[in-house]
């Protein structure tokens, strides 16, 4: 089936099978940040934005994304690097395999809620599994990032 | 792996219904559960072009389109207020935000899944399903009977005044529930309970013996919990034994009664 997807700002036309999953489609297009970590729609590693909403691309048919916009981590480098540095500062991750999906969903959280409480952070990110860590480092990294961002906004307001 | 030979974004309910009469064709909701199986689907029927992804609110009811996502349902302020947060509580433990952005309320209700928090919660509300051929049917009848290969259009929730509570027990966060329990107390003082993840399909339990009619204190709650443990059939699976589930049934119902009183 012929589909047209706006992938990371560029229109991509392709011929796909009816059961091609979006994760496989975007990886074929070179978006290797999108990973498959489970077979049960549970791990969050394949998170991307479909029409600006975070979804599990392992469970979306590519044909269902026809005419829609898809954003992967490849198109969010600046935001991701800025936030990712705080996660790295905590040494939060070991293997890093879960990182792209985790960063995508964390950025989705910050867009929905600029000042989340600890409970809200935990709830929003509950569907992103990390098998190396106990999530404590990630939580500290998120809180550091948010307070740094707040501080920067304060400086910008005052100047 | 699930396979799909053809994909059709239908233009009408009639087209969806006709396609769905063939056993090898399937309506796809969010496709989360469907994808887990190894089924081979001839034609996947997609309802997402029919504008059924909206929650409409009128003076008397909420009309929830079958393609509304669990996340939209969870974020709906009117329904959150109407259920005093109970609906949100029923939804927020389901996997993760990315999952709930895809999973549809129609898929959850149509599937009548044994693990369903969604069905468990809707059963204690004044809920109805609207089917293309069978029309509007109370949810409790729909849940208990077979309506064949009809098309689920929407779920209707009447704004009957009631207090609601939702509780679930999970072995770990985001997992399927070991037991799910919804409870309601109407303005007229009637109690409704539903127990899901038994692990069989959620069922409704009413206070048929009027144990809670006059007073619902510690003693009455205890008596009702004992009654419920006899009435509600539970089973064993990897997440818990029947005995454990029956114990939980008593605990959760008692807590619900005391909190609703």
Coordinates of C-alpha atoms in Angstrom, one line a residue:
Chain A
X1 CA 0.0 0.0 0.0
X2 CA 1.2 3.5 -0.8
X3 CA 1.7 5.8 2.2
X4 CA 2.9 9.3 2.7
X5 CA 4.3 10.2 6.1
X6 CA 5.9 13.4 7.4
X7 CA 8.9 11.8 9.1
X8 CA 11.0 14.3 11.0
X9 CA 9.8 17.1 8.9
X10 CA 10.4 15.5 5.5
X11 CA 7.6 13.9 3.5
X12 CA 8.4 10.2 2.8
X13 CA 6.4 8.2 0.3
X14 CA 6.7 4.4 0.4
X15 CA 5.0 1.2 -0.6
X16 CA 4.4 -0.9 2.6
X17 CA 2.7 -4.2 3.4
X18 CA -0.6 -3.9 5.3
X19 CA 1.1 -5.4 8.4
X20 CA 4.3 -3.4 8.4
X21 CA 4.7 -1.9 11.8
X22 CA 5.7 1.7 12.2
X23 CA 8.8 0.7 14.2
X24 CA 10.1 -1.3 11.2
X25 CA 9.2 1.4 8.8
X26 CA 11.0 4.2 10.5
X27 CA 14.1 1.9 11.0
X28 CA 14.1 1.2 7.3
X29 CA 14.1 5.0 6.9
X30 CA 17.3 5.1 9.0
X31 CA 15.8 6.1 12.3
X32 CA 17.8 3.6 14.4
X33 CA 17.1 5.3 17.7
X34 CA 13.7 3.5 17.7
X35 CA 14.3 0.1 19.3
X36 CA 12.5 -3.1 20.0
X37 CA 13.0 -4.2 23.5
X38 CA 10.1 -6.5 24.1
X39 CA 7.3 -8.4 22.3
X40 CA 4.6 -7.3 24.7
X41 CA 4.1 -3.6 24.1
X42 CA 5.5 -3.0 27.6
X43 CA 9.0 -1.6 27.5
X44 CA 8.7 1.9 25.9
X45 CA 11.9 1.5 23.8
X46 CA 10.1 2.1 20.6
X47 CA 8.5 5.4 21.7
X48 CA 8.2 8.1 19.0
X49 CA 5.7 10.9 18.5
X50 CA 2.7 10.4 16.2
X51 CA 1.0 13.7 15.7
X52 CA 3.0 15.0 18.6
X53 CA 1.8 12.3 21.0
X54 CA 4.2 9.6 22.4
X55 CA 3.1 6.2 21.2
X56 CA 4.6 2.6 21.1
X57 CA 5.6 2.3 17.4
X58 CA 5.8 -1.5 17.8
X59 CA 2.0 -1.5 18.0
X60 CA 1.0 0.9 15.2
X61 CA 0.6 -0.2 11.6
X62 CA 2.6 2.0 9.2
X63 CA -0.5 2.4 7.1
X64 CA -2.3 4.0 10.0
X65 CA 0.3 6.7 10.1
X66 CA -0.5 7.6 6.5
X67 CA -0.9 11.4 6.2
X68 CA 0.3 12.0 9.7
X69 CA 3.5 13.4 11.2
X70 CA 6.0 11.2 12.9
X71 CA 8.9 12.5 15.0
X72 CA 11.8 10.3 16.3
X73 CA 14.8 11.2 18.5
X74 CA 16.8 11.9 15.3
X75 CA 14.9 15.1 14.9
X76 CA 15.2 16.2 18.5
X77 CA 18.9 16.3 18.9
X78 CA 19.3 19.6 20.6
X79 CA 16.6 19.1 23.3
X80 CA 17.8 15.5 23.7
X81 CA 21.5 16.5 24.2
X82 CA 20.6 19.2 26.7
X83 CA 18.4 16.8 28.8
X84 CA 20.5 13.7 28.2
X85 CA 23.6 15.5 29.8
X86 CA 21.8 15.5 33.1
X87 CA 21.0 11.8 32.9
X88 CA 24.7 11.1 32.0
X89 CA 25.8 13.3 35.0
X90 CA 24.1 10.9 37.3
X91 CA 25.7 7.9 35.6
X92 CA 22.1 6.8 35.5
X93 CA 22.4 4.3 32.7
X94 CA 24.8 1.5 31.9
X95 CA 24.0 0.0 28.6
X96 CA 22.0 2.9 27.2
X97 CA 19.7 0.7 25.1
X98 CA 16.5 2.2 26.7
X99 CA 17.8 5.7 26.5
X100 CA 16.2 7.0 23.2
X101 CA 12.7 5.8 24.2
X102 CA 13.2 7.1 27.7
X103 CA 14.3 10.6 26.5
X104 CA 11.4 10.8 24.0
X105 CA 8.9 10.1 26.7
X106 CA 10.5 12.4 29.2
X107 CA 10.4 15.2 26.6
X108 CA 6.8 14.4 26.0
X109 CA 6.2 14.8 29.8
X110 CA 7.9 18.2 29.9
X111 CA 5.8 19.4 27.0
X112 CA 2.6 18.3 28.8
X113 CA 3.7 19.4 32.2
X114 CA 6.6 21.8 32.7
X115 CA 6.7 21.4 36.4
X116 CA 5.9 17.8 37.3
X117 CA 6.0 16.5 40.9
X118 CA 8.1 13.4 41.7
X119 CA 4.9 11.3 41.6
X120 CA 3.9 12.7 38.2
X121 CA 7.3 12.0 36.8
X122 CA 7.2 8.4 38.0
X123 CA 3.7 7.9 36.7
X124 CA 4.4 9.3 33.3
X125 CA 7.6 7.3 32.8
X126 CA 6.3 4.1 34.3
X127 CA 6.0 2.6 30.8
X128 CA 9.7 3.0 30.1
X129 CA 11.7 0.0 31.4
X130 CA 15.4 0.0 32.2
X131 CA 16.9 -3.3 33.2
X132 CA 20.3 -2.0 34.3
X133 CA 19.3 0.6 36.9
X134 CA 16.8 1.2 39.6
X135 CA 15.5 4.4 38.1
X136 CA 16.9 6.5 41.0
X137 CA 19.6 8.1 38.8
X138 CA 17.2 8.9 36.1
X139 CA 14.8 10.5 38.6
X140 CA 17.6 12.7 40.1
X141 CA 18.7 13.6 36.5
X142 CA 15.2 14.7 35.6
X143 CA 14.9 16.8 38.8
X144 CA 18.3 18.4 38.2
X145 CA 17.3 19.2 34.6
X146 CA 14.0 20.8 35.7
X147 CA 15.6 23.0 38.3
X148 CA 18.3 24.0 35.9
X149 CA 15.6 24.9 33.4
X150 CA 13.7 26.9 36.0
X151 CA 16.8 28.8 36.9
X152 CA 17.6 29.6 33.3
X153 CA 14.0 30.9 32.8
X154 CA 14.4 33.1 35.9
X155 CA 17.6 34.6 34.5
X156 CA 15.9 35.2 31.2
X157 CA 13.0 36.9 32.8
X158 CA 15.2 39.2 34.8
X159 CA 17.5 40.2 31.9
Chain B
X1 CA 3.5 -12.8 14.7
X2 CA 0.1 -11.5 13.7
X3 CA -0.2 -11.1 9.9
X4 CA -2.6 -8.9 7.9
X5 CA -3.3 -9.4 4.2
X6 CA -5.4 -6.3 3.6
X7 CA -6.1 -3.1 5.3
X8 CA -9.3 -1.1 4.9
X9 CA -10.0 2.3 6.4
X10 CA -13.8 2.1 6.1
X11 CA -16.0 5.0 5.1
X12 CA -19.2 3.9 6.9
X13 CA -20.4 1.7 9.7
X14 CA -22.3 -0.4 7.1
X15 CA -19.0 -1.2 5.3
X16 CA -17.4 -2.0 8.6
X17 CA -20.2 -4.3 9.6
X18 CA -20.3 -6.1 6.3
X19 CA -16.6 -6.7 6.3
X20 CA -16.8 -7.9 9.9
X21 CA -19.2 -10.7 9.1
X22 CA -16.3 -12.6 7.6
X23 CA -14.6 -14.6 10.3
X24 CA -11.1 -13.9 9.0
X25 CA -11.6 -10.1 9.1
X26 CA -11.1 -8.2 12.3
X27 CA -11.8 -4.7 13.5
X28 CA -8.6 -3.1 14.9
X29 CA -8.9 -0.8 17.8
X30 CA -5.6 0.2 19.3
X31 CA -4.2 -3.2 18.2
X32 CA -2.3 -3.6 21.5
X33 CA -3.8 -7.0 22.4
X34 CA -4.4 -8.1 18.9
X35 CA -0.8 -7.7 18.0
X36 CA 0.3 -10.1 20.8
X37 CA -1.4 -13.0 19.1
X38 CA -0.4 -15.1 16.1
X39 CA -3.6 -14.7 14.2
X40 CA -3.7 -14.3 10.5
X41 CA -6.2 -11.6 9.5
X42 CA -7.5 -11.3 6.0
X43 CA -8.8 -7.7 6.2
X44 CA -8.0 -5.4 9.1
X45 CA -11.0 -3.0 9.5
X46 CA -10.0 0.5 10.7
X47 CA -12.7 2.7 12.1
X48 CA -10.5 5.7 12.6
X49 CA -12.1 7.7 9.7
X50 CA -15.6 7.7 11.1
X51 CA -15.1 10.5 13.7
X52 CA -15.7 8.2 16.6
X53 CA -12.7 9.5 18.6
X54 CA -14.6 12.1 20.6
X55 CA -16.1 12.3 24.0
X56 CA -19.3 14.3 23.9
X57 CA -21.0 15.6 27.0
X58 CA -24.7 16.5 27.2
X59 CA -26.8 17.4 30.2
X60 CA -27.7 13.8 30.9
X61 CA -24.8 11.7 29.6
X62 CA -21.3 11.2 28.3
X63 CA -21.0 9.7 24.8
X64 CA -17.6 8.1 24.4
X65 CA -16.7 7.1 20.8
X66 CA -15.2 3.6 20.4
X67 CA -11.9 5.1 19.1
X68 CA -11.3 7.4 22.1
X69 CA -7.9 6.4 23.6
X70 CA -7.6 5.4 27.2
X71 CA -5.4 8.4 27.7
X72 CA -8.1 10.8 26.4
X73 CA -10.5 9.1 28.7
X74 CA -8.1 9.5 31.6
X75 CA -7.5 13.2 30.9
X76 CA -11.2 14.1 30.5
X77 CA -11.9 16.5 33.3
X78 CA -15.7 16.0 33.2
X79 CA -15.4 12.2 33.7
X80 CA -12.7 12.6 36.3
X81 CA -15.0 15.0 38.3
X82 CA -18.1 12.8 37.8
X83 CA -16.3 9.7 39.1
X84 CA -14.3 11.6 41.8
X85 CA -11.1 10.4 40.2
X86 CA -12.1 6.7 40.2
X87 CA -12.0 6.4 36.3
X88 CA -8.5 7.9 36.3
X89 CA -7.4 5.5 39.0
X90 CA -8.7 2.6 36.9
X91 CA -6.7 3.7 33.9
X92 CA -3.4 5.2 35.1
X93 CA -1.9 1.8 36.0
X94 CA -2.3 0.4 32.5
X95 CA 1.2 -0.1 31.1
X96 CA 2.3 3.5 30.3
X97 CA 1.3 6.8 28.7
X98 CA 2.5 5.7 25.2
X99 CA 0.4 2.5 25.5
X100 CA -2.7 4.4 26.6
X101 CA -2.3 6.9 23.8
X102 CA -3.0 4.0 21.4
X103 CA -5.4 1.6 23.3
X104 CA -9.0 2.4 22.6
X105 CA -12.0 2.2 24.9
X106 CA -13.9 0.4 22.2
X107 CA -11.2 -2.3 22.0
X108 CA -11.2 -2.7 25.8
X109 CA -15.0 -3.1 26.0
X110 CA -15.5 -5.1 22.9
X111 CA -12.7 -7.5 23.9
X112 CA -14.4 -8.1 27.3
X113 CA -10.9 -9.1 28.5
X114 CA -10.5 -10.9 31.8
X115 CA -7.8 -8.5 32.8
X116 CA -9.7 -5.4 31.9
X117 CA -9.7 -2.5 34.4
X118 CA -11.8 -0.6 31.9
X119 CA -14.7 -3.1 31.9
X120 CA -14.5 -3.4 35.7
X121 CA -14.9 0.3 36.1
X122 CA -17.6 0.9 33.5
X123 CA -19.7 -1.9 35.0
X124 CA -20.5 0.1 38.2
X125 CA -21.4 3.2 36.2
X126 CA -24.8 3.6 34.5
X127 CA -23.2 2.5 31.2
X128 CA -24.6 1.3 27.9
X129 CA -23.0 0.3 24.7
X130 CA -24.4 1.3 21.3
X131 CA -24.0 -1.4 18.7
X132 CA -24.6 -0.9 15.0
X133 CA -27.2 -3.6 14.6
X134 CA -28.3 -4.3 18.2
X135 CA -28.7 -0.7 19.2
X136 CA -28.3 0.5 22.8
X137 CA -27.8 -2.2 25.4
X138 CA -26.9 -1.9 29.1
X139 CA -23.2 -2.7 29.5
X140 CA -23.9 -5.4 32.1
X141 CA -26.0 -7.3 29.6
X142 CA -23.4 -6.8 26.9
X143 CA -20.7 -8.1 29.1
X144 CA -22.6 -11.2 30.0
X145 CA -24.0 -12.1 26.6
X146 CA -22.8 -12.7 23.0
X147 CA -23.8 -10.2 20.4
X148 CA -22.0 -11.8 17.5
X149 CA -19.9 -9.8 15.1
X150 CA -21.6 -6.4 15.6
X151 CA -19.8 -3.1 15.5
X152 CA -19.4 -1.2 18.8
X153 CA -20.0 2.5 18.1
X154 CA -19.8 4.2 21.5
X155 CA -20.2 3.8 25.2
X156 CA -22.8 5.9 26.9
X157 CA -22.5 6.8 30.6
X158 CA -25.6 8.4 32.2
X159 CA -24.8 11.1 34.8
X160 CA -26.6 9.2 37.5
X161 CA -25.3 10.8 40.7
X162 CA -23.1 8.4 42.6
X163 CA -19.9 8.1 44.6
X164 CA -17.2 5.9 43.0
X165 CA -14.1 4.1 44.2
X166 CA -11.6 2.0 42.2
X167 CA -8.9 -0.2 43.6
X168 CA -6.6 -2.8 42.0
X169 CA -3.8 -5.0 43.3
X170 CA -0.8 -5.5 41.1
X171 CA 2.3 -7.6 41.6
X172 CA 4.3 -4.9 40.0
X173 CA 3.6 -1.5 38.6
X174 CA 2.2 -1.4 35.0
X175 CA 1.4 -5.2 35.1
X176 CA -2.0 -6.7 34.6
X177 CA -4.0 -6.6 37.9
X178 CA -4.2 -9.6 40.2
X179 CA -7.6 -8.3 41.1
X180 CA -9.5 -5.2 40.2
X181 CA -12.5 -3.8 42.1
X182 CA -14.8 -0.9 41.3
X183 CA -17.6 0.2 43.6
X184 CA -20.4 2.8 43.5
X185 CA -23.0 4.1 45.9
X186 CA -25.8 5.9 44.2
X187 CA -27.6 8.9 45.7
X188 CA -30.5 6.6 46.6
X189 CA -28.0 4.6 48.7
X190 CA -27.7 1.6 46.5
X191 CA -24.4 -0.2 46.2
X192 CA -22.9 -1.7 43.0
X193 CA -19.6 -3.6 43.0
X194 CA -17.7 -5.2 40.2
X195 CA -14.7 -7.5 40.4
X196 CA -12.4 -8.0 37.5
X197 CA -9.2 -9.9 36.8
X198 CA -10.6 -12.8 38.7
X199 CA -8.8 -13.6 36.3
X200 CA -12.0 -14.1 34.3
X201 CA -14.2 -11.3 32.9
X202 CA -15.4 -8.7 35.4
X203 CA -18.8 -9.3 37.0
X204 CA -21.3 -7.1 38.8
X205 CA -22.4 -7.8 42.3
X206 CA -25.3 -6.1 43.9
X207 CA -26.5 -6.0 47.5
X208 CA -29.3 -8.4 46.9
X209 CA -29.6 -9.5 50.5
X210 CA -29.8 -5.8 51.7
X211 CA -26.8 -6.3 54.0
X212 CA -25.8 -2.7 53.6
X213 CA -29.3 -1.2 53.4
X214 CA -29.7 0.5 56.8
X215 CA -26.1 1.0 57.9
X216 CA -22.7 0.3 56.3
X217 CA -20.3 0.3 59.2
X218 CA -17.5 -2.1 60.1
X219 CA -19.8 -5.1 60.9
X220 CA -22.0 -4.7 57.8
X221 CA -18.9 -4.3 55.6
X222 CA -17.4 -7.4 57.0
X223 CA -20.6 -9.3 56.5
X224 CA -20.9 -8.1 52.9
X225 CA -17.3 -9.0 52.2
X226 CA -17.9 -12.6 53.5
X227 CA -21.0 -12.8 51.2
X228 CA -19.0 -11.5 48.2
X229 CA -16.3 -14.0 48.8
X230 CA -18.8 -16.8 48.5
X231 CA -20.6 -15.3 45.4
X232 CA -17.6 -14.2 43.3
X233 CA -15.8 -17.0 41.6
X234 CA -12.1 -16.7 41.2
X235 CA -9.4 -18.7 39.5
X236 CA -5.7 -19.3 39.4
X237 CA -3.2 -18.1 36.9
X238 CA 0.5 -17.1 36.9
X239 CA -0.3 -13.8 38.9
X240 CA -2.2 -15.4 41.8
X241 CA -4.2 -18.3 43.1
X242 CA -7.9 -18.5 43.4
X243 CA -7.6 -18.5 47.2
X244 CA -5.5 -15.3 47.2
X245 CA -7.9 -13.6 44.8
X246 CA -10.9 -14.5 47.0
X247 CA -9.1 -13.1 50.0
X248 CA -8.4 -9.9 48.1
X249 CA -12.0 -9.7 47.0
X250 CA -13.1 -9.5 50.7
X251 CA -10.4 -7.0 51.6
X252 CA -11.0 -4.6 48.6
X253 CA -14.8 -4.8 49.0
X254 CA -14.7 -4.1 52.7
X255 CA -12.4 -1.1 52.1
X256 CA -14.7 0.2 49.3
X257 CA -17.8 0.0 51.5
X258 CA -16.1 1.8 54.4
X259 CA -14.8 4.5 52.2
X260 CA -18.2 5.0 50.4
X261 CA -20.2 5.0 53.6

